[in-house]
Coordinates of C-alpha atoms in Angstrom, one line a residue:
Chain A
M10 CA -7.5 14.3 3.5
H11 CA -8.3 13.7 -0.1
P12 CA -10.7 16.4 -1.3
A13 CA -13.6 14.7 -3.1
F14 CA -15.3 16.9 -5.6
S15 CA -18.7 15.4 -4.8
V16 CA -18.4 16.8 -1.3
I17 CA -16.9 20.0 -2.4
F18 CA -19.8 20.7 -4.7
L19 CA -22.4 19.5 -2.1
T20 CA -21.2 21.9 0.5
T21 CA -20.6 24.9 -1.7
L22 CA -23.7 24.6 -3.8
S23 CA -26.0 24.0 -0.8
G24 CA -24.2 26.9 0.9
V25 CA -25.2 29.2 -2.0
G26 CA -28.8 27.9 -1.9
Q27 CA -29.0 28.5 1.8
G28 CA -27.5 31.9 1.6
L29 CA -29.8 32.9 -1.2
F30 CA -32.8 31.8 0.9
L31 CA -31.6 33.8 3.9
A32 CA -31.3 36.8 1.6
L33 CA -34.9 36.4 0.4
V34 CA -36.2 36.1 4.0
T35 CA -34.1 39.2 4.9
A36 CA -35.7 41.3 2.2
Q37 CA -39.2 40.0 3.2
S38 CA -38.5 40.8 6.9
Y39 CA -37.4 44.3 6.0
A40 CA -40.5 44.8 3.9
A41 CA -42.8 43.3 6.6
V42 CA -41.8 46.0 9.1
G43 CA -41.8 48.7 6.4
F44 CA -38.1 49.4 6.0
I45 CA -38.3 48.8 2.3
E46 CA -40.9 48.7 -0.4
L47 CA -41.2 45.7 -2.7
E48 CA -42.3 45.8 -6.3
N49 CA -43.8 42.6 -7.6
P50 CA -42.8 40.5 -4.6
S51 CA -44.4 37.3 -5.8
A52 CA -42.1 37.0 -8.8
F53 CA -39.1 38.1 -6.9
F54 CA -39.5 35.6 -4.1
G55 CA -41.0 32.9 -6.2
I56 CA -38.2 32.9 -8.8
G57 CA -35.6 33.5 -6.1
S58 CA -36.8 30.4 -4.2
L59 CA -36.6 28.4 -7.4
I60 CA -33.0 29.4 -7.9
A61 CA -32.2 28.5 -4.3
L62 CA -33.9 25.2 -4.7
L63 CA -31.9 24.5 -7.9
F64 CA -28.7 25.1 -6.1
L65 CA -29.8 22.8 -3.2
A66 CA -30.9 20.1 -5.6
A67 CA -27.6 20.3 -7.5
G68 CA -25.8 19.9 -4.2
L69 CA -27.9 16.9 -3.2
F70 CA -27.3 15.5 -6.7
A71 CA -23.5 15.9 -6.2
S72 CA -23.6 14.2 -2.8
F73 CA -24.8 11.0 -4.4
F74 CA -21.5 10.7 -6.3
H75 CA -19.8 10.4 -3.0
L76 CA -21.6 7.2 -2.1
G77 CA -20.6 3.7 -3.0
H78 CA -24.2 2.6 -2.9
P79 CA -26.4 5.6 -3.7
E80 CA -29.4 3.3 -3.9
R81 CA -29.2 2.7 -0.2
A82 CA -28.9 6.4 0.6
W83 CA -32.3 6.4 2.3
R84 CA -30.8 4.3 5.1
S85 CA -28.7 7.2 6.2
I86 CA -31.6 8.8 8.1
A87 CA -31.4 6.0 10.7
R88 CA -28.7 7.2 13.1
W89 CA -29.7 10.9 13.6
R90 CA -29.2 10.5 17.4
T91 CA -25.4 10.1 17.0
S92 CA -24.3 11.0 13.5
W93 CA -24.1 14.5 12.1
L94 CA -24.1 13.1 8.6
S95 CA -27.4 11.4 9.3
R96 CA -28.8 14.7 10.6
E97 CA -27.6 16.5 7.5
V98 CA -29.3 13.9 5.3
I99 CA -32.6 14.6 7.2
V100 CA -32.3 18.4 7.3
L101 CA -31.3 19.0 3.7
P102 CA -34.5 17.6 2.1
L103 CA -36.5 19.2 4.9
F104 CA -35.0 22.5 4.1
M105 CA -35.6 22.0 0.4
G106 CA -39.3 21.3 1.2
V107 CA -39.6 24.5 3.2
V108 CA -37.9 26.5 0.4
F109 CA -40.4 25.0 -2.0
I110 CA -43.4 25.9 0.1
Y111 CA -42.0 29.4 0.6
G112 CA -41.6 29.9 -3.1
V113 CA -45.0 28.5 -3.9
L114 CA -46.8 30.6 -1.2
H115 CA -45.2 33.7 -2.8
Y116 CA -45.5 32.9 -6.4
F117 CA -49.2 32.1 -6.1
G118 CA -49.9 34.8 -3.5
W119 CA -51.3 32.4 -1.0
D120 CA -50.5 34.5 2.0
P121 CA -53.3 34.6 4.6
N122 CA -53.0 37.0 7.5
V123 CA -52.5 34.3 10.2
L124 CA -51.2 36.6 12.9
G125 CA -54.2 38.9 12.8
V126 CA -52.0 42.1 12.4
S127 CA -52.3 44.0 9.2
N128 CA -50.1 47.0 9.7
P129 CA -47.1 47.1 9.2
L130 CA -46.7 43.3 8.8
Q131 CA -47.8 41.9 5.5
G132 CA -47.4 38.5 4.0
Q133 CA -47.7 36.7 7.3
L134 CA -47.9 33.0 6.4
S135 CA -45.0 33.2 4.0
L136 CA -43.1 35.2 6.6
L137 CA -43.6 32.5 9.2
V138 CA -42.5 29.9 6.8
G139 CA -39.5 32.0 6.0
L140 CA -38.6 32.3 9.7
V141 CA -39.0 28.5 10.2
G142 CA -36.9 28.0 7.1
T143 CA -34.2 30.3 8.5
V144 CA -34.0 28.2 11.6
I145 CA -33.7 25.0 9.5
C146 CA -31.2 26.7 7.2
F147 CA -28.9 27.4 10.1
A148 CA -29.5 23.9 11.4
L149 CA -28.3 22.6 8.0
F150 CA -25.2 24.8 8.1
V151 CA -24.4 23.4 11.6
C152 CA -25.0 19.8 10.6
T153 CA -22.8 20.2 7.5
A154 CA -20.0 21.8 9.4
M155 CA -20.2 19.5 12.4
I156 CA -19.7 16.4 10.2
Y157 CA -16.1 17.7 10.0
A158 CA -15.8 19.6 13.2
C159 CA -16.9 16.7 15.4
I160 CA -13.9 14.5 14.5
K161 CA -11.6 15.4 17.3
F162 CA -8.4 13.9 15.9
L163 CA -8.7 15.9 12.7
Q164 CA -7.4 18.8 14.6
E165 CA -7.6 21.3 11.7
W166 CA -11.4 20.8 11.7
H167 CA -12.1 20.3 15.4
T168 CA -12.9 23.9 16.2
P169 CA -16.0 26.1 16.3
L170 CA -14.3 28.2 13.5
T171 CA -15.3 25.4 11.1
V172 CA -19.0 26.0 11.9
A173 CA -18.5 29.8 11.6
N174 CA -16.8 29.4 8.3
Y175 CA -19.4 27.2 6.8
I176 CA -22.2 29.6 7.9
L177 CA -20.4 32.8 6.8
L178 CA -18.9 31.5 3.5
G179 CA -22.2 29.9 2.5
T180 CA -24.2 33.0 3.4
A181 CA -21.7 35.3 1.7
S182 CA -22.0 33.5 -1.6
G183 CA -25.8 33.4 -1.3
F184 CA -26.0 37.2 -0.7
T185 CA -23.6 37.9 -3.6
L186 CA -25.8 35.8 -5.8
A187 CA -28.9 37.6 -4.4
T188 CA -27.2 41.0 -5.3
A189 CA -26.9 39.9 -8.9
Y190 CA -30.4 38.4 -8.9
A191 CA -31.8 41.7 -7.5
A192 CA -30.0 43.7 -10.1
I193 CA -32.0 41.8 -12.7
Q194 CA -35.3 41.3 -10.9
A195 CA -35.6 44.2 -8.3
P196 CA -32.9 46.8 -8.9
H197 CA -33.9 48.9 -5.9
L198 CA -32.8 46.0 -3.6
T199 CA -29.3 45.7 -5.1
T200 CA -27.6 48.1 -2.7
L201 CA -29.2 46.4 0.3
Y202 CA -28.0 43.0 -0.7
A203 CA -24.6 44.3 -1.8
V204 CA -24.0 45.9 1.6
W205 CA -25.0 42.7 3.4
A206 CA -22.8 40.7 1.0
V207 CA -19.9 42.9 1.7
I208 CA -20.5 42.7 5.5
I209 CA -20.8 38.9 5.5
T210 CA -17.9 38.4 3.2
L211 CA -15.7 40.6 5.5
S212 CA -16.9 38.6 8.5
A213 CA -16.1 35.3 6.6
L214 CA -12.6 36.8 5.9
V215 CA -12.1 37.3 9.6
T216 CA -13.1 33.8 10.6
R217 CA -11.4 32.0 7.7
V218 CA -8.1 33.8 8.2
W219 CA -8.4 33.2 11.9
S220 CA -8.8 29.4 11.3
L221 CA -5.8 29.5 8.9
L222 CA -3.7 31.2 11.6
R223 CA -4.9 28.7 14.2
N224 CA -4.1 25.8 11.9
R225 CA -0.6 27.1 11.3
R226 CA 0.3 26.8 15.0
I227 CA -1.4 23.5 15.5
Q228 CA 0.3 21.0 17.9
Y229 CA -0.5 17.5 16.8
K230 CA -1.4 15.2 19.7
S231 CA -0.4 12.0 17.9
S232 CA 3.1 11.1 16.9
L233 CA 4.8 8.0 15.8
R234 CA 5.6 7.5 19.5
T235 CA 2.0 7.2 20.4
A236 CA 1.0 5.5 17.1
V237 CA 3.5 2.6 17.6
G238 CA 3.8 3.0 21.3
I239 CA 7.6 3.1 21.5
S240 CA 9.3 5.8 23.4
H241 CA 12.1 7.0 21.2
S242 CA 12.6 10.3 19.6
N243 CA 13.9 8.7 16.4
I244 CA 11.4 6.2 14.8
V245 CA 11.5 5.8 11.0
Q246 CA 9.1 3.8 9.0
K247 CA 10.8 1.3 6.7
S248 CA 7.8 -0.4 5.3
Q249 CA 4.0 0.2 5.3
G250 CA 3.3 -3.4 4.6
F251 CA 2.8 -3.2 0.8
M252 CA 4.7 -1.9 -2.2
A253 CA 2.0 0.1 -4.0
G254 CA -1.0 2.1 -3.0
S255 CA -4.0 1.2 -0.8
F256 CA -7.2 2.9 0.4
N257 CA -5.1 4.3 3.2
T258 CA -2.6 6.0 0.9
R259 CA -5.3 7.4 -1.4
E260 CA -8.1 8.6 0.9
F261 CA -6.1 10.5 3.4
F262 CA -3.5 12.4 1.3
H263 CA -4.4 15.2 -1.1
G264 CA -1.7 14.1 -3.5
A265 CA -0.9 17.6 -4.8
P266 CA 2.6 19.1 -4.8
R267 CA 3.4 21.6 -2.1
Q268 CA 3.4 24.5 -4.6
V269 CA -0.1 23.6 -5.9
F270 CA -1.3 23.3 -2.3
L271 CA -0.1 26.7 -1.4
A272 CA -1.2 28.2 -4.7
I273 CA -4.8 27.0 -4.0
K274 CA -4.7 28.6 -0.6
W275 CA -3.7 32.0 -2.1
A276 CA -6.2 31.5 -4.9
F277 CA -9.1 31.1 -2.6
L278 CA -7.9 34.0 -0.4
V279 CA -8.0 36.2 -3.4
L280 CA -11.0 34.9 -5.2
V281 CA -13.4 34.6 -2.2
F282 CA -12.6 37.9 -0.6
P283 CA -11.0 40.9 -2.3
V284 CA -12.1 40.3 -5.9
P285 CA -15.8 39.9 -5.1
L286 CA -15.7 42.8 -2.7
L287 CA -14.3 45.1 -5.4
L288 CA -16.8 43.8 -8.0
L289 CA -19.7 44.3 -5.5
A290 CA -18.5 47.8 -4.7
A291 CA -18.2 48.5 -8.4
G292 CA -21.5 47.1 -9.4
M293 CA -23.8 48.0 -6.5
G294 CA -24.3 51.7 -7.5
S295 CA -25.2 51.1 -11.1
S296 CA -26.8 47.7 -10.6
A297 CA -24.5 46.4 -13.3
V298 CA -25.8 42.8 -13.8
A299 CA -22.6 41.5 -15.5
V300 CA -20.3 42.9 -12.8
L301 CA -22.4 41.5 -10.0
L302 CA -22.8 38.2 -11.7
A303 CA -19.0 38.1 -12.1
A304 CA -18.7 38.8 -8.4
F305 CA -20.8 35.7 -7.6
L306 CA -19.0 33.5 -10.2
V307 CA -15.6 34.5 -9.0
Q308 CA -16.6 34.0 -5.3
Y309 CA -18.1 30.6 -6.1
A310 CA -14.9 29.5 -8.0
G311 CA -13.0 30.7 -5.0
L312 CA -15.2 28.7 -2.6
I313 CA -14.4 25.5 -4.6
A314 CA -10.7 26.3 -4.0
E315 CA -11.5 27.1 -0.4
R316 CA -13.3 23.8 0.2
W317 CA -10.5 21.9 -1.6
F318 CA -8.0 23.5 0.7
F319 CA -10.2 22.8 3.7
F320 CA -10.0 19.1 3.0
A321 CA -6.5 19.0 1.8
Q322 CA -5.2 20.8 4.9
A323 CA -6.6 18.3 7.4
N324 CA -3.9 15.9 8.5
H325 CA -5.3 12.6 9.5
P326 CA -3.3 10.8 12.3
Q327 CA -3.5 7.5 10.3
N328 CA -1.0 9.1 7.9
L329 CA 1.6 8.4 10.6
Y330 CA 1.4 4.7 9.6
Y331 CA 1.8 5.4 5.9
Q332 CA 4.9 7.4 5.4
T333 CA 7.2 5.0 3.5
V334 CA 6.5 2.7 0.6
G335 CA 8.4 -0.5 1.0
Chain B
M26 CA -19.3 -8.1 29.6
T27 CA -17.0 -9.8 27.2
Q28 CA -14.5 -7.9 25.1
L29 CA -12.6 -10.1 22.6
A30 CA -9.3 -8.8 21.5
L31 CA -5.9 -9.5 20.2
V32 CA -2.7 -9.0 22.2
I33 CA 0.3 -8.6 19.9
D34 CA 3.8 -9.3 21.2
L35 CA 6.2 -7.0 19.4
N36 CA 9.0 -8.7 21.1
V37 CA 8.6 -11.9 19.1
C38 CA 7.0 -10.7 15.9
V39 CA 9.4 -11.4 13.1
G40 CA 7.5 -9.6 10.4
C41 CA 6.8 -12.7 8.3
H42 CA 3.3 -11.5 7.1
A43 CA 1.8 -14.9 7.8
C44 CA -1.0 -13.2 9.6
V45 CA -1.6 -10.9 6.6
T46 CA -1.9 -13.8 4.1
S47 CA -3.9 -16.1 6.4
C48 CA -6.3 -13.2 7.1
K49 CA -6.7 -12.5 3.5
Q50 CA -7.2 -16.2 2.6
W51 CA -9.8 -16.8 5.3
N52 CA -11.8 -13.7 4.8
T53 CA -11.7 -13.6 1.0
S54 CA -13.2 -17.2 1.1
G55 CA -15.7 -16.4 3.7
P56 CA -19.5 -16.0 3.6
A57 CA -19.3 -12.2 3.5
G58 CA -17.8 -12.3 0.0
Y59 CA -14.4 -11.8 -1.5
M60 CA -12.0 -9.0 -0.7
S61 CA -11.3 -7.5 -4.1
D62 CA -7.8 -6.8 -5.6
D63 CA -6.7 -4.8 -8.6
N64 CA -3.6 -5.6 -10.6
P65 CA -2.5 -8.3 -8.2
Y66 CA 0.4 -9.4 -10.5
D67 CA 0.9 -6.1 -12.3
K68 CA 2.1 -2.6 -11.8
D69 CA 0.6 -0.8 -8.8
P70 CA -1.2 -3.7 -7.2
T71 CA -3.8 -2.7 -4.7
G72 CA -6.4 -4.5 -2.7
T73 CA -8.5 -4.8 0.5
F74 CA -6.8 -6.1 3.6
F75 CA -7.9 -6.4 7.2
N76 CA -4.4 -6.7 8.5
R77 CA -1.0 -5.3 7.6
V78 CA 2.5 -5.7 9.0
Q79 CA 4.6 -2.6 9.0
T80 CA 8.2 -2.2 9.8
F81 CA 9.8 0.6 11.8
E82 CA 13.4 1.4 12.6
V83 CA 13.9 2.7 16.1
G84 CA 17.1 4.5 17.3
N85 CA 20.1 6.1 15.7
Y86 CA 22.7 4.1 13.7
P87 CA 24.4 1.9 14.8
N88 CA 22.1 1.4 17.8
T89 CA 19.0 0.7 15.8
E90 CA 16.4 -1.9 16.2
T91 CA 13.8 -3.1 13.7
V92 CA 10.3 -3.3 15.0
H93 CA 7.7 -5.2 13.0
F94 CA 4.2 -3.9 13.7
P95 CA 1.1 -5.9 12.8
K96 CA -1.8 -3.5 12.4
S97 CA -5.5 -4.4 12.3
C98 CA -8.7 -3.1 13.8
L99 CA -8.3 -2.5 17.6
H100 CA -12.0 -3.2 18.4
C101 CA -12.0 0.0 20.6
E102 CA -14.2 -0.1 23.6
D103 CA -15.3 3.4 22.7
P104 CA -15.1 3.2 18.9
P105 CA -15.2 6.6 17.2
C106 CA -16.2 5.0 13.9
V107 CA -19.5 3.6 15.2
P108 CA -21.5 6.7 16.2
V109 CA -20.7 8.6 13.0
C110 CA -22.2 6.0 10.7
P111 CA -25.4 7.4 9.3
T112 CA -27.1 4.1 8.6
G113 CA -26.1 2.0 11.6
A114 CA -24.1 -0.3 9.3
S115 CA -21.1 0.1 11.6
Y116 CA -21.8 -1.4 15.0
K117 CA -20.2 -2.8 18.1
R118 CA -21.6 -6.1 19.3
E119 CA -22.7 -6.0 22.9
S120 CA -22.2 -9.7 23.4
D121 CA -18.4 -9.8 22.7
G122 CA -17.3 -6.3 21.8
I123 CA -16.4 -7.0 18.2
V124 CA -16.8 -3.9 15.9
L125 CA -18.4 -5.0 12.6
V126 CA -19.8 -3.6 9.4
D127 CA -23.1 -4.8 8.0
Y128 CA -22.2 -4.9 4.3
D129 CA -25.9 -4.9 3.4
K130 CA -26.6 -1.6 5.1
C131 CA -23.3 0.2 4.3
I132 CA -23.7 3.0 1.7
G133 CA -20.0 3.4 1.2
C134 CA -19.8 7.0 2.3
K135 CA -16.3 6.4 4.0
Y136 CA -17.2 8.6 6.9
C137 CA -16.3 5.9 9.4
S138 CA -12.8 5.6 7.9
W139 CA -12.3 9.3 8.5
A140 CA -13.4 8.8 12.1
C141 CA -10.9 6.0 12.8
P142 CA -7.6 7.6 14.0
Y143 CA -5.7 4.4 13.2
G144 CA -6.7 4.0 9.5
M145 CA -7.9 0.5 10.2
R146 CA -10.9 0.5 7.8
E147 CA -10.5 0.1 4.0
I148 CA -13.2 0.4 1.4
D149 CA -13.6 -2.5 -1.0
E150 CA -13.3 -0.7 -4.4
H151 CA -15.5 -3.2 -6.2
Q152 CA -18.2 -4.0 -3.6
K153 CA -18.2 -0.3 -2.6
V154 CA -18.6 -1.1 1.1
M155 CA -16.3 -0.4 4.1
K156 CA -14.4 -3.4 5.3
K157 CA -12.4 -4.1 8.4
C158 CA -11.1 -6.9 10.7
T159 CA -14.0 -9.0 12.0
L160 CA -11.8 -10.9 14.5
C161 CA -12.9 -13.9 12.3
V162 CA -16.3 -13.8 13.8
D163 CA -17.3 -16.5 11.3
R164 CA -14.6 -18.8 12.7
I165 CA -14.4 -18.2 16.5
Y166 CA -17.9 -19.4 17.1
D167 CA -17.9 -22.2 14.5
T168 CA -18.7 -25.4 16.5
S169 CA -17.8 -27.6 13.5
L170 CA -14.2 -26.6 14.1
P171 CA -12.2 -28.3 16.8
E172 CA -12.2 -26.1 19.8
A173 CA -8.5 -25.3 19.5
E174 CA -9.0 -23.8 16.1
R175 CA -11.8 -21.5 17.1
K176 CA -9.4 -18.5 16.9
P177 CA -8.9 -15.8 14.3
A178 CA -6.9 -17.0 11.3
C179 CA -4.0 -14.7 12.0
V180 CA -3.6 -16.1 15.5
M181 CA -3.6 -19.7 14.1
A182 CA -1.0 -18.7 11.5
C183 CA 1.5 -16.8 13.6
P184 CA 4.7 -19.0 13.8
T185 CA 6.1 -17.2 16.8
N186 CA 2.9 -17.1 18.8
A187 CA 3.1 -13.3 18.8
R188 CA -0.7 -13.0 18.6
L189 CA -2.8 -13.9 21.6
F190 CA -6.6 -14.0 21.4
G191 CA -9.0 -13.8 24.3
D192 CA -11.3 -11.8 26.5
V193 CA -9.6 -8.7 27.9
H194 CA -12.4 -8.2 30.4
D195 CA -11.8 -11.5 32.1
P196 CA -8.9 -10.7 34.5
E197 CA -7.6 -14.3 34.5
S198 CA -7.6 -14.8 30.7
E199 CA -4.3 -15.3 28.9
V200 CA -4.6 -11.9 27.2
S201 CA -5.3 -10.1 30.5
L202 CA -2.4 -11.7 32.2
A203 CA -0.2 -10.8 29.3
I204 CA -1.3 -7.1 29.4
R205 CA -0.9 -7.0 33.1
E206 CA 2.4 -8.8 33.6
R207 CA 4.2 -7.9 30.4
G208 CA 3.3 -4.2 30.1
G209 CA 0.6 -4.3 27.4
Y210 CA -0.3 -0.9 26.0
P211 CA -2.9 0.6 23.7
L212 CA -2.2 2.7 20.6
M213 CA -2.8 6.5 20.6
P214 CA -4.3 6.6 24.1
E215 CA -4.7 10.4 23.6
W216 CA -8.0 10.0 21.8
G217 CA -9.8 8.1 24.5
T218 CA -10.9 5.3 22.1
K219 CA -9.8 2.7 24.6
P220 CA -8.6 0.1 22.1
A221 CA -9.3 -3.5 23.2
N222 CA -6.3 -4.8 21.3
H223 CA -3.0 -4.3 23.1
Y224 CA 0.6 -4.5 22.2
L225 CA 3.4 -6.0 24.3
P226 CA 6.6 -4.0 24.2
R227 CA 10.0 -5.1 23.1
R228 CA 12.0 -6.5 26.1
K229 CA 15.7 -6.4 26.7
T230 CA 17.4 -9.1 28.8
R231 CA 20.6 -7.7 30.2
I232 CA 23.0 -9.0 32.8
T233 CA 25.5 -6.8 34.6
I234 CA 28.9 -8.4 35.2
H235 CA 31.7 -6.6 37.2
E236 CA 35.3 -7.4 36.7
D237 CA 35.8 -9.1 40.1
E238 CA 33.0 -11.5 39.3
L239 CA 35.1 -12.8 36.4
T240 CA 38.4 -13.0 38.3
R241 CA 38.6 -15.1 41.5
A242 CA 40.9 -13.3 43.9
D243 CA 41.5 -16.5 46.0
N244 CA 40.6 -19.7 44.2
P245 CA 39.7 -22.3 46.9
L246 CA 40.5 -25.1 44.4
K247 CA 44.1 -24.0 44.4
K248 CA 44.3 -23.2 48.1
E249 CA 47.3 -25.5 48.8
R250 CA 49.3 -24.1 45.9
K251 CA 51.2 -20.9 45.7
Q252 CA 48.8 -18.0 45.2
A253 CA 49.1 -15.7 42.4
P254 CA 49.5 -12.1 43.7
H255 CA 46.3 -10.2 43.8
T256 CA 45.8 -7.9 40.9
I257 CA 42.7 -6.3 42.3
E258 CA 43.1 -3.7 44.9
G259 CA 40.9 -3.3 47.8
P260 CA 38.2 -5.7 49.1
T261 CA 36.8 -8.2 46.6
L262 CA 33.7 -10.3 46.4
D263 CA 35.8 -13.2 47.8
D264 CA 36.3 -11.3 51.0
S265 CA 32.6 -11.1 51.7
T266 CA 30.9 -14.0 49.9
M267 CA 30.7 -17.6 50.6
W268 CA 31.0 -19.2 47.1

């Protein structure tokens, strides 16, 4: 498939925003049961939610560049019963709304004790909103990933590993950002976030490498025999019906040379996993903001490469019909 | 239930592209608007087409065979492109099974083209909406046309009658008979899309002739004359057959 940067930025930026929100709720849940103490929680959660919201808004903004008619984008909420894309279009603004409410509740300290328990739980309304947001956050990850995983003939994508990768890679980048954010805003949380960022990044490494290994051994169900319906082991295309390009030759091929394609794979394997892990390990003890911020930036750059490779690797069966110019 | 479809006979298609040009002509002049082209007379021409004719070579030299393969939307009975559409712009008509795009609702997200394993949908680069074969829906129901012309433009244009049009759910229709009696098959059956369009395979007409069918061992027309000695050993057809 042709990797579109609008979709690459949509999925990676909203993944960061979602992961950061999950990180905030994690800290609040820890604090609610007394595992950790929070200093100045309203600023920490309020500004953190704002950052998450900015990432989500940037992702939403990027998504509009994918549309031929962005002014009709509102129509895409219509088919939520059948279309994962429609579901994503509904869940993304819904999630942004919840993140906004979560941030506002914290920043202005509107946190009534709705559960009627005061010890050890504190900040109960915002905690409830955070838990609802967590459910919606995972729903958004699933919607985004299922857009790709539900297409059964894109065999590289049609696997539960796609969903696992979207969840774990998004969450990993969000927790890495949360580590850098904590180093600035609440240094005593840096180690907590860094440890989680390392754990989630390592989990993402497992599922992503697993999906790479799976896709290496993939057996394509379609061939020229089934595409044209002629039972012969030697079928060669002589003409695709036109001499230059068409939508079919542009949209379904990544167009990069083999070396570039492989280089991007190794680039993301290095940038998403070992480099941020080393930087996190180096920066977590001293809460070195620059090192932790570098960890996030490197990982995010790696995720752009990862998403590019994710699209480029998928081999659409329609390509069987477009192999020879002539 | 009606399911209109094309049946394309690969045995008689000569790859002349008349269906491609007539399709483009009819649909670019239609009420749904033009089908845009870029650089039509220049380097790297590109444009929107509903129909393509491709050419494949089958077999190993010298025993090869050229197969011309017209390719347009198959109007699947279970079209994977329809449920993925977020706006409902892509739909399948219940009345006649034609898969259509509502150009006023399409947001141009291209998701349906990803969800078509055959690559039958093409985006119009200028109108920014997804386009595909309509089975000439603006023609086949047009009562101002003579009844014989209420067929898709490609079917009308085909000089070898390689394209048949009709209802594949009516067991007695021309297309159903062709599928049933001439081995009509769908493309990529492995994805369960149940394409309505079918293709008729190439056919070979072969006769088997043995040597003793060419040489009469005892020619009754020359019975009175001196017989040439038999060159064929053993019993021949003439020993067992009344000619």
